[in-house]
CSV table of C-alpha atoms in Angstrom, one decimal:
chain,number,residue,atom,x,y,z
A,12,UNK,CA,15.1,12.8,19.6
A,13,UNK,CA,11.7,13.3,19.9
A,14,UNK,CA,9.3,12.0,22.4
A,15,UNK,CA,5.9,11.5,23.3
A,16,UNK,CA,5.3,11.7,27.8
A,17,UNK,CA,2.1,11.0,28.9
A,18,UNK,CA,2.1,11.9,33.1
A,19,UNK,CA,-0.1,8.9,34.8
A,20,UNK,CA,-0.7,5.5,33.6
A,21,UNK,CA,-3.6,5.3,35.9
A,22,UNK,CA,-5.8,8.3,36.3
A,23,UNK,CA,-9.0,7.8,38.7
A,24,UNK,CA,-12.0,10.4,38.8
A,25,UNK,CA,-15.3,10.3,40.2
A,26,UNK,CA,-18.3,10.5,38.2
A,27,UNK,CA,-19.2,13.9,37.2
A,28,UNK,CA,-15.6,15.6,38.1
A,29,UNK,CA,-12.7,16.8,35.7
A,30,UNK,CA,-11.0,14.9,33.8
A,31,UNK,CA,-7.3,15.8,32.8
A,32,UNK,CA,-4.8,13.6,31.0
A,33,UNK,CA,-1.7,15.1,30.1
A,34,UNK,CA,0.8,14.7,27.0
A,35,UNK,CA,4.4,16.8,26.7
A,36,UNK,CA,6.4,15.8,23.6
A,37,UNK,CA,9.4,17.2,22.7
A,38,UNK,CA,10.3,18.6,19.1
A,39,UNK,CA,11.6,22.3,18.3
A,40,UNK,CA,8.9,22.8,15.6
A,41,UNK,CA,5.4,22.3,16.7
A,42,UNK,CA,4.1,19.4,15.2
A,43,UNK,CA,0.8,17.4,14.4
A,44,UNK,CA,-1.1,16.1,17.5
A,45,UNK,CA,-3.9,13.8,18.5
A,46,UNK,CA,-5.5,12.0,21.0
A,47,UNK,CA,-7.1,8.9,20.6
A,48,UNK,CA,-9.1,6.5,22.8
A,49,UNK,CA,-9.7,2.8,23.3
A,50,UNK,CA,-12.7,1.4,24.7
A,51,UNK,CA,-12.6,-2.5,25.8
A,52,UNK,CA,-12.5,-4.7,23.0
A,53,UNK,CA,-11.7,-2.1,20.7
A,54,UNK,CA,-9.5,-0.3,18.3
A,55,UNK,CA,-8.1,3.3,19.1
A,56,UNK,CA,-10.5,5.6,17.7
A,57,UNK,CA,-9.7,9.3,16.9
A,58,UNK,CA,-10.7,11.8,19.9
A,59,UNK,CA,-9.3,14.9,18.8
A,60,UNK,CA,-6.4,16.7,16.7
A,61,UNK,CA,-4.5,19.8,16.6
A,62,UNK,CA,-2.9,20.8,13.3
A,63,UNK,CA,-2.8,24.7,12.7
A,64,UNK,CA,-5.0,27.5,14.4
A,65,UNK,CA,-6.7,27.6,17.1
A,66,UNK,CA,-5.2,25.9,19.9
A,67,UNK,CA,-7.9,25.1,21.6
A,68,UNK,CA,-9.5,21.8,19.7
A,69,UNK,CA,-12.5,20.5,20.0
A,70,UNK,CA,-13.3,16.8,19.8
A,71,UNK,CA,-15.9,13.9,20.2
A,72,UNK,CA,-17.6,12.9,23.4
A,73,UNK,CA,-17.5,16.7,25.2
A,74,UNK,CA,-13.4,16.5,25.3
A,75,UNK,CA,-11.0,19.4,23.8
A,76,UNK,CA,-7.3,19.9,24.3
A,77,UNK,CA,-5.1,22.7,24.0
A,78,UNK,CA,-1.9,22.9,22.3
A,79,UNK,CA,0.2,25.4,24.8
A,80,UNK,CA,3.7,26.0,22.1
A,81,UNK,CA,5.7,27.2,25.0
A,82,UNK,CA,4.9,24.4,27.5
A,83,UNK,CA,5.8,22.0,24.6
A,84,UNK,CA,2.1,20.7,26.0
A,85,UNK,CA,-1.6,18.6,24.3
A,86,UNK,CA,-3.6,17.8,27.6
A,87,UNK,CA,-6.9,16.0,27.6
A,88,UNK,CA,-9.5,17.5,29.4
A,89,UNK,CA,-13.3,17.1,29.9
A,90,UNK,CA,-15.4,19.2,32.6
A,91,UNK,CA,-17.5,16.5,33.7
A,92,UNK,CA,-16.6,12.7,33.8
A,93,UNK,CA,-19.5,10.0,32.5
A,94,UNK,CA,-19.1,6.7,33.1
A,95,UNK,CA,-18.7,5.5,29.7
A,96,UNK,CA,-15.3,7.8,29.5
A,97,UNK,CA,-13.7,4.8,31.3
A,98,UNK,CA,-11.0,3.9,29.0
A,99,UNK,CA,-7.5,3.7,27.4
A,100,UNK,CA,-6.3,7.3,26.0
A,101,UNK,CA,-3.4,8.2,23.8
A,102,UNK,CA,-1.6,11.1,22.5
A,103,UNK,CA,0.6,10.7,19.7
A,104,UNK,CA,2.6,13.6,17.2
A,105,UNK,CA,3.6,13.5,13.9
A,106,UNK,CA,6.5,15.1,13.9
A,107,UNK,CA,7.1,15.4,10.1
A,108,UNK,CA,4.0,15.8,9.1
A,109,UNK,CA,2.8,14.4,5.8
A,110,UNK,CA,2.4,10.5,5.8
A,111,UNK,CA,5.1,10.0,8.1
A,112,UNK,CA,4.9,8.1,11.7
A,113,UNK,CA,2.9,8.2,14.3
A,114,UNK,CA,4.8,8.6,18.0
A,115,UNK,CA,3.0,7.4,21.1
A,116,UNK,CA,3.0,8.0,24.6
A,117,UNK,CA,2.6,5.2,26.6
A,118,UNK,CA,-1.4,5.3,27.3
A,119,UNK,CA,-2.9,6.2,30.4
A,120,UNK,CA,-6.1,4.3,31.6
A,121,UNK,CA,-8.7,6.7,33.0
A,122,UNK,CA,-11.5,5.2,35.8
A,123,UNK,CA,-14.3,6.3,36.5
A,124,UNK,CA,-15.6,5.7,40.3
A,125,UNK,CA,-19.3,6.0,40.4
B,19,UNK,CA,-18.1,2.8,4.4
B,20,UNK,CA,-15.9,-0.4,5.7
B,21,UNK,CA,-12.8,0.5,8.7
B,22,UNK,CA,-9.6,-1.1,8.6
B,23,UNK,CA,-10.2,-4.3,9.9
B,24,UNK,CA,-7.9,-7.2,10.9
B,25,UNK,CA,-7.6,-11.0,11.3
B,26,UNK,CA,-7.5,-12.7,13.5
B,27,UNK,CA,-8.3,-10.9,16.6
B,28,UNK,CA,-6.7,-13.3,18.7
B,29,UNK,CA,-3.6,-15.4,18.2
B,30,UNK,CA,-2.2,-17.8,20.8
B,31,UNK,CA,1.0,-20.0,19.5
B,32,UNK,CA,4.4,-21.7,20.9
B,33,UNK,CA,7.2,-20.1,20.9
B,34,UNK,CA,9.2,-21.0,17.5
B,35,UNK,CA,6.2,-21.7,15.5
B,36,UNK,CA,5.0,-19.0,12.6
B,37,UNK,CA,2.1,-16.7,12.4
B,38,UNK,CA,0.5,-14.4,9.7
B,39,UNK,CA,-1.8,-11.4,10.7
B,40,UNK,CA,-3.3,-9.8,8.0
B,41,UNK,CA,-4.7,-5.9,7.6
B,42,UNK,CA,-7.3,-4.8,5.1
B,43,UNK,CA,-6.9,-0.9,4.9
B,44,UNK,CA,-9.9,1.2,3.7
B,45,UNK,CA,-10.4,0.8,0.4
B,46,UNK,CA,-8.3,4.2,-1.7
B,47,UNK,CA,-5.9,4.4,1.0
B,48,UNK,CA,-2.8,3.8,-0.2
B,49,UNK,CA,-0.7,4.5,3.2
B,50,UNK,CA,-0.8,1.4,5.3
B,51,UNK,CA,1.4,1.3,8.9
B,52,UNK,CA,2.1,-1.4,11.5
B,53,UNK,CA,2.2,-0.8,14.9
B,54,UNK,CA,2.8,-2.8,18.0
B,55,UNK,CA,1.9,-2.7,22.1
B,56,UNK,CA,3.9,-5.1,24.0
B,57,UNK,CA,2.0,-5.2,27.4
B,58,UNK,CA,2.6,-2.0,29.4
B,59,UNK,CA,4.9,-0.1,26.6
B,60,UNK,CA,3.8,2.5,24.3
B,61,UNK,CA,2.3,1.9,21.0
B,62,UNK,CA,5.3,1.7,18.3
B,63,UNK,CA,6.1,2.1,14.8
B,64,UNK,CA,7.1,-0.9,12.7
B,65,UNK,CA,6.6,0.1,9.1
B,66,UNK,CA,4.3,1.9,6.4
B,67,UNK,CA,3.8,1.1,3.4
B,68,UNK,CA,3.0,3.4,0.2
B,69,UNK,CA,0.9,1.0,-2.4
B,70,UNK,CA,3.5,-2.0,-2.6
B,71,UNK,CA,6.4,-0.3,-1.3
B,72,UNK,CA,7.9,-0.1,1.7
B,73,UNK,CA,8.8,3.6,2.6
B,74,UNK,CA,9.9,3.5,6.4
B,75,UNK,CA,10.5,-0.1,7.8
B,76,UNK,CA,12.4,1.6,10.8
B,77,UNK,CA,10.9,0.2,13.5
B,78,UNK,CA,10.9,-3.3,13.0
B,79,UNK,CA,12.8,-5.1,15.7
B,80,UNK,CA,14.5,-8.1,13.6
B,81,UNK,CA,14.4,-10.3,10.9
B,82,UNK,CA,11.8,-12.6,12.0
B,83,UNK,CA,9.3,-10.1,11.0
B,84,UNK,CA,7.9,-10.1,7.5
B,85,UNK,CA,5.2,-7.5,5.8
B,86,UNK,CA,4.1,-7.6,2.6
B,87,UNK,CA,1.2,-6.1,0.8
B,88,UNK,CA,1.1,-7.8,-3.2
B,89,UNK,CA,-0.9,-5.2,-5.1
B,90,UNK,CA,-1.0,-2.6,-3.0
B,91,UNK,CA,-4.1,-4.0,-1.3
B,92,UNK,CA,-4.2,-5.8,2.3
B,93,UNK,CA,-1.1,-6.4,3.7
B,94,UNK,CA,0.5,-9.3,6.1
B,95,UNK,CA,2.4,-9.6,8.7
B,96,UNK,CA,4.5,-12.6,9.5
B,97,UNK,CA,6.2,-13.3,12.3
B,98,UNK,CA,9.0,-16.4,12.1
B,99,UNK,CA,9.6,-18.1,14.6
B,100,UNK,CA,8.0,-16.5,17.3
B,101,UNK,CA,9.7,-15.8,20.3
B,102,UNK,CA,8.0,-15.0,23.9
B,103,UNK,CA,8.9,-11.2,23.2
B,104,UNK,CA,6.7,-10.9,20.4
B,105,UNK,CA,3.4,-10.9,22.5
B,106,UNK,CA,1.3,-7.8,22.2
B,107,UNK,CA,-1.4,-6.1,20.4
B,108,UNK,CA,-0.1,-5.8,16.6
B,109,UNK,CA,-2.5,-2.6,14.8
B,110,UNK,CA,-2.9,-1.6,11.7
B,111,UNK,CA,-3.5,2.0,10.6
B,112,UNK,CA,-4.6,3.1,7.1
B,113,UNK,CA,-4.3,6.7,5.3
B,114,UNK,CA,-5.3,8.4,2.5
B,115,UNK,CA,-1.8,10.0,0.5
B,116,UNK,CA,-1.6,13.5,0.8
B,117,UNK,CA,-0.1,15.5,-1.8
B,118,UNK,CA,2.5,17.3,-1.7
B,119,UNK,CA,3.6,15.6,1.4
B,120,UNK,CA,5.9,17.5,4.0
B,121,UNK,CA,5.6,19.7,7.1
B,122,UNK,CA,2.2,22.0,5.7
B,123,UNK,CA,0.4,18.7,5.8
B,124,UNK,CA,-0.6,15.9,7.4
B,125,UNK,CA,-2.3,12.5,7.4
B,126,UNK,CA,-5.4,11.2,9.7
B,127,UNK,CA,-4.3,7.4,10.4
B,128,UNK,CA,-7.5,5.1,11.0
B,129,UNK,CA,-6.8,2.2,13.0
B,130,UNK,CA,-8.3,-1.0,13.0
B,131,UNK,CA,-9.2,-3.0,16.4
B,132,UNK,CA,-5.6,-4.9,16.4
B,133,UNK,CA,-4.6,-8.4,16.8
B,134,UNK,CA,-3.3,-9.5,20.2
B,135,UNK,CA,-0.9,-11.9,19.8
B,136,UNK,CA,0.0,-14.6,23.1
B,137,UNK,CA,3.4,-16.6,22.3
B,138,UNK,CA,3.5,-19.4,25.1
């Protein structure tokens, strides 16, 4: 069946450091992939996605990801933390593409210590 | 141009009693999905409709749960009666169709800022 894993509910970085947030899912095709974010008091808003090309995606707020086939593989990344990154992130695949589903992982809450 | 929003944001009701959450998508999208977060899980699937219909209502957990969406406009969301389980953050997502639809395409799902729904 396929699944969405997100490593780390919790991730903790200091101000200015990498930030990493990781996503494996598991499907033998590659699918459609995205990460979104939720601020407090907020609804998830759209960070990034990867649907064909270049693996390497590009998305709001200085954050890209890149799609890695054979690690099955979307992490989060963004060189240097800020302190208004604190927040909720998600990855989640459409696995069927078209209009179908969304699949979450299960969120991991990124801190920022100043 | 107006989001997806939803109403209320915030719901607190006894267990057994009923409650309606309503989702207006953005207006031309004619995909609309439920989703729920029960506290600490992931963010799940309940249905989507297409217009009026409903084309995947996989995910919803039991019969106490009710969507509808008359017209093909906003849609609703009952729950009846509500049991403790039910707590969580309830979204809605909205989508334009995409034609043809199948593995060469996809959809961008806009979400609006959920409901969180307390059942004491």
């Amino acid at each position: 069946a396929q699944s969405v894993t997100q490593l780390g509910s919790h991730v903790s970085v200091s101000e200015g450091a990498l930030v990493l947030l990781r996503c494996n899912y598991s499907s033998s095709v590659p699918p459609y992939l995205f990460w979104y974010v939720q601020y407090p008091n907020q609804g998830l808003q759209l960070l990034l996605k990867y649907t064909t090309g270049a693996t390497l995606v590009k998305g709001i707020n200085g954050f890209e990801a890149e799609f890695k086939k054979s690690e099955t593989s979307f992490h989060l990344t963004k060189p240097s933390a800020h302190m208004s990154d604190a927040a909720e992130y998600f990855c989640a695949v459409n696995f069927f593409g078209g209009n179908e589903k969304l699949t979450f992982g299960t969120g991991t809450r990124l801190t920022i210590i100043p | 141009e107006a989001g997806v929003t939803q109403f209320p944001s915030h719901s607190v009701i006894e267990k057994g009693q009923t409650v309606t959450l309503r989702c207006d998508p953005i207006s031309g999208h004619d995909n609309l999905y439920w989703y729920r977060r029960v506290m600490g899980k992931e963010i799940k699937f309940l249905l989507h409709f297409v217009k009026e219909s409903k084309q995947d209502e996989s995910g919803m957990p039991n019969n106490r749960f009710l969507a509808e969406r008359t017209g093909g406009t906003y849609s609703t969301l009952k729950v009846q009666p509500a049991e403790l389980e039910d707590s969580g953050v309830y979204f809605c997502a909205s989508s334009q169709d995409i034609y043809p639809s199948g593995r060469l395409s996809y959809n961008e799902q806009f979400f609006g800022p959920g409901t969180r729904l307390t059942v004491l």
